[in-house]
Amino acid sequence: MNFNLTEEQEAIRELIRNFSLNEVKPLAAEVDKNHRFPEETVQKLAETGFLGMVIPTEYGGAGTDDLSYIISVEELSRVCATTGVIVSAHTSLCCWPIYKFGTKEQKDKYLHDLASGRKLGAFALTEASAGTDAASQRSVAVLDGEEYIINGSKVFITNGGKAETYIVFAMTDKTKGLKGISAFIVESTTPGFSIGKKEDKLGIRGSSTTELIFQDMRIPKENLLGKEGDGFKIAMQTLDGGRIGIAAQALGIAQGALDETIEYVLERQQFNKPIASFQAIQFEIANMATQIEAARLLTYQAATAKQEGRPYSKLAAMAKLFAAETAMYVTTKAVQLHGGYGYTTDYPVERMMRDAKITEIYEGTSEVQRMVIAGSVIK
Ligand code: CAA
């Protein structure tokens, strides 16, 4: 497989790299410290077209390829993992399922606003008792004439309270188990929709993670995404793509921590020389760089398979598993190589280490990725 990026992909990387350095990096520490959702960055991302990258132009998107989008999440996360996940959850978990499973009417109605960034998107699958066991949904949707009435609640929803458009999963037929789950497009302005607890998190603290509560929430019948009972497969296929986005986020965090560490070890003097001149330090840097390159190859491979219409469920799981563990490995080493300074908020590596941890947990834990991989290779 050849990962010589095309001229267009290189140009997109340069564009988003400059955007990240000029607009995102200066806010990253403050956004983390104050648990502040970076509204102004999201606005600028919308204006520059980065919230509708993979959506075709006929629906108001930029119509770029998957790898260009993945590179963008990587570059944003290299300086601010919060910004990376806002874009990834919006694009992979909300825009994509509407594009993939929506009717022409649903695409016309929702994608223009999402792709232009006039509205932000989110994905609501997880419940208090349905995490890894995503099939055990307790939210219920009952058809009543021309409307579904949805009752239930969701937890840990990325972009919760900030998004206007949600992909919501609920049981339409409990007797059918996971084949009784359906997917719906829900607008935050719907009566009966409310935001519950906002999580106070270890990392990605600028990202909004909330509970959603649905109380006799009536939505038009036309907002069913796919057919009744298709919900679980829609969720799993959406997560296959979402996991490539999180792999890119993890990759970006790791690369960002390596960037910071190289700068630091060249500058930091001990025993009258830069610590970069010690082989013990050089070997750590070599290991970090090698892990990152391997994570990049897996992540780009998964994105390319998706782009080319080849199976990518296993490749996405491998990319997310490896990139997430790489992010933890590299950021932990980065703090260590910064010594006492790395443990303080004067340097960004402590934030990167906290941010890295979530990539081993959300959109399927590392254990779930191993289940998916094992299920695919042991037949
Ligand atoms: N694509 C299409 N179909 C799939 C599929 C996929 N990737 N994965 C499973 N399916 C289908 C299977 O083929 C099977 O269909 P049939 O019965 O017709 O054969 C059906 O779904 C059930 O499959 P399993 O028996 O494998 O399902 P399971 O209940 O054992 O679950 C699991 C498997 C891998 C553990 C799955 O439940 C899972 O991925 N859990 C983790 C969920 C997750 O990632 N949650 C994160 C939510 S989003 C988030 O983190 C918050 C955020 O906002 C970012």
Short mmCIF file of C-alpha atoms and ligand atoms in Angstrom, two decimals, residues 85 88-89 93 122-127 130-136 155-160 178-179 208-209 232-240 243 246 312-314 320 358 361-365 367-369 371-372, ligand 1:
data_model
loop_
_atom_site.label_atom_id
_atom_site.label_comp_id
_atom_site.label_asym_id
_atom_site.label_seq_id
_atom_site.Cartn_x
_atom_site.Cartn_y
_atom_site.Cartn_z
CA VAL A 85 -13.04 14.88 18.96
CA SER A 88 -14.71 13.51 14.67
CA ALA A 89 -17.99 12.96 16.57
CA LEU A 93 -20.89 9.74 14.02
CA ALA A 122 -23.70 14.01 17.91
CA PHE A 123 -24.36 10.28 18.35
CA ALA A 124 -26.38 8.86 21.23
CA LEU A 125 -25.98 5.12 21.72
CA THR A 126 -24.49 4.62 25.19
CA GLU A 127 -26.79 4.28 28.18
CA ALA A 130 -25.53 -0.23 27.82
CA GLY A 131 -21.85 0.59 27.35
CA THR A 132 -19.78 -2.20 25.82
CA ASP A 133 -23.02 -4.19 25.70
CA ALA A 134 -24.51 -1.67 23.30
CA ALA A 135 -27.37 -4.00 22.38
CA SER A 136 -29.02 -3.80 25.81
CA VAL A 155 -24.86 8.99 28.92
CA PHE A 156 -21.38 10.18 27.87
CA ILE A 157 -22.59 11.91 24.73
CA THR A 158 -19.80 13.82 23.00
CA ASN A 159 -20.99 17.27 21.83
CA GLY A 160 -23.98 16.85 24.17
CA LEU A 178 -30.69 -6.21 19.12
CA LYS A 179 -32.82 -6.65 16.00
CA SER A 208 -18.84 18.68 26.16
CA THR A 209 -19.86 15.23 27.45
CA PHE A 232 -27.75 -1.94 15.79
CA LYS A 233 -26.14 -2.46 12.40
CA ILE A 234 -26.27 1.28 11.73
CA ALA A 235 -24.57 1.88 15.08
CA MET A 236 -21.86 -0.71 14.44
CA GLN A 237 -21.14 0.47 10.89
CA THR A 238 -21.04 4.07 12.07
CA LEU A 239 -18.63 3.13 14.85
CA ASP A 240 -16.38 1.33 12.35
CA ARG A 243 -12.98 4.40 15.26
CA ILE A 246 -10.44 8.26 17.12
CA TYR A 312 -12.63 -1.89 7.11
CA SER A 313 -14.21 -3.02 10.38
CA LYS A 314 -11.15 -5.04 11.46
CA LYS A 320 -7.85 2.48 17.03
CA ILE A 358 -9.97 8.47 26.59
CA ILE A 361 -12.11 3.97 26.17
CA TYR A 362 -14.63 5.71 23.92
CA GLU A 363 -16.09 4.44 20.66
CA GLY A 364 -15.33 1.00 22.01
CA THR A 365 -12.68 0.25 24.64
CA GLU A 367 -10.99 -4.65 24.87
CA VAL A 368 -13.89 -4.15 22.42
CA GLN A 369 -11.40 -3.54 19.59
CA MET A 371 -13.14 -8.55 20.42
CA VAL A 372 -13.80 -7.14 16.94
N1 CAA B 1 -21.03 -3.90 10.81
C1 CAA B 1 -22.21 -4.48 10.46
N2 CAA B 1 -22.85 -5.38 11.24
C2 CAA B 1 -22.28 -5.68 12.42
C3 CAA B 1 -21.07 -5.12 12.84
C4 CAA B 1 -20.43 -4.21 11.98
N3 CAA B 1 -19.28 -3.64 12.30
N4 CAA B 1 -20.76 -5.61 14.06
C5 CAA B 1 -21.75 -6.46 14.39
N5 CAA B 1 -22.66 -6.50 13.40
C6 CAA B 1 -23.86 -7.32 13.34
C7 CAA B 1 -23.49 -8.80 13.33
O1 CAA B 1 -23.22 -9.25 12.03
C8 CAA B 1 -24.71 -9.43 13.91
O2 CAA B 1 -25.70 -9.51 12.93
P1 CAA B 1 -26.49 -10.91 12.63
O3 CAA B 1 -27.16 -11.26 13.93
O4 CAA B 1 -27.42 -10.56 11.54
O5 CAA B 1 -25.43 -11.89 12.26
C9 CAA B 1 -25.19 -8.41 14.93
O6 CAA B 1 -24.63 -7.15 14.50
C10 CAA B 1 -24.73 -8.70 16.32
O7 CAA B 1 -23.34 -8.81 16.34
P2 CAA B 1 -22.57 -9.35 17.62
O8 CAA B 1 -23.16 -10.67 18.01
O9 CAA B 1 -21.12 -9.30 17.34
O10 CAA B 1 -23.01 -8.26 18.71
P3 CAA B 1 -22.68 -8.15 20.24
O11 CAA B 1 -23.91 -7.76 20.96
O12 CAA B 1 -21.92 -9.36 20.71
O13 CAA B 1 -21.71 -6.88 20.29
C11 CAA B 1 -19.66 -5.62 20.32
C12 CAA B 1 -20.46 -6.84 19.78
C13 CAA B 1 -18.40 -5.57 19.45
C14 CAA B 1 -19.26 -5.79 21.77
C15 CAA B 1 -20.51 -4.34 20.13
O14 CAA B 1 -21.61 -4.31 20.98
C16 CAA B 1 -19.70 -3.09 20.39
O15 CAA B 1 -19.02 -2.60 19.48
N6 CAA B 1 -19.77 -2.54 21.62
C17 CAA B 1 -19.11 -1.26 21.94
C18 CAA B 1 -20.02 -0.14 21.62
C19 CAA B 1 -19.29 1.16 21.47
O16 CAA B 1 -18.29 1.26 20.77
N7 CAA B 1 -19.81 2.19 22.09
C20 CAA B 1 -19.29 3.51 21.99
C21 CAA B 1 -20.42 4.48 21.81
S1 CAA B 1 -20.06 6.07 21.14
C22 CAA B 1 -19.10 6.86 22.27
O17 CAA B 1 -18.15 6.34 22.70
C23 CAA B 1 -19.45 8.23 22.76
C24 CAA B 1 -19.22 9.32 21.84
O18 CAA B 1 -20.05 10.20 21.72
C25 CAA B 1 -17.92 9.46 21.11
#
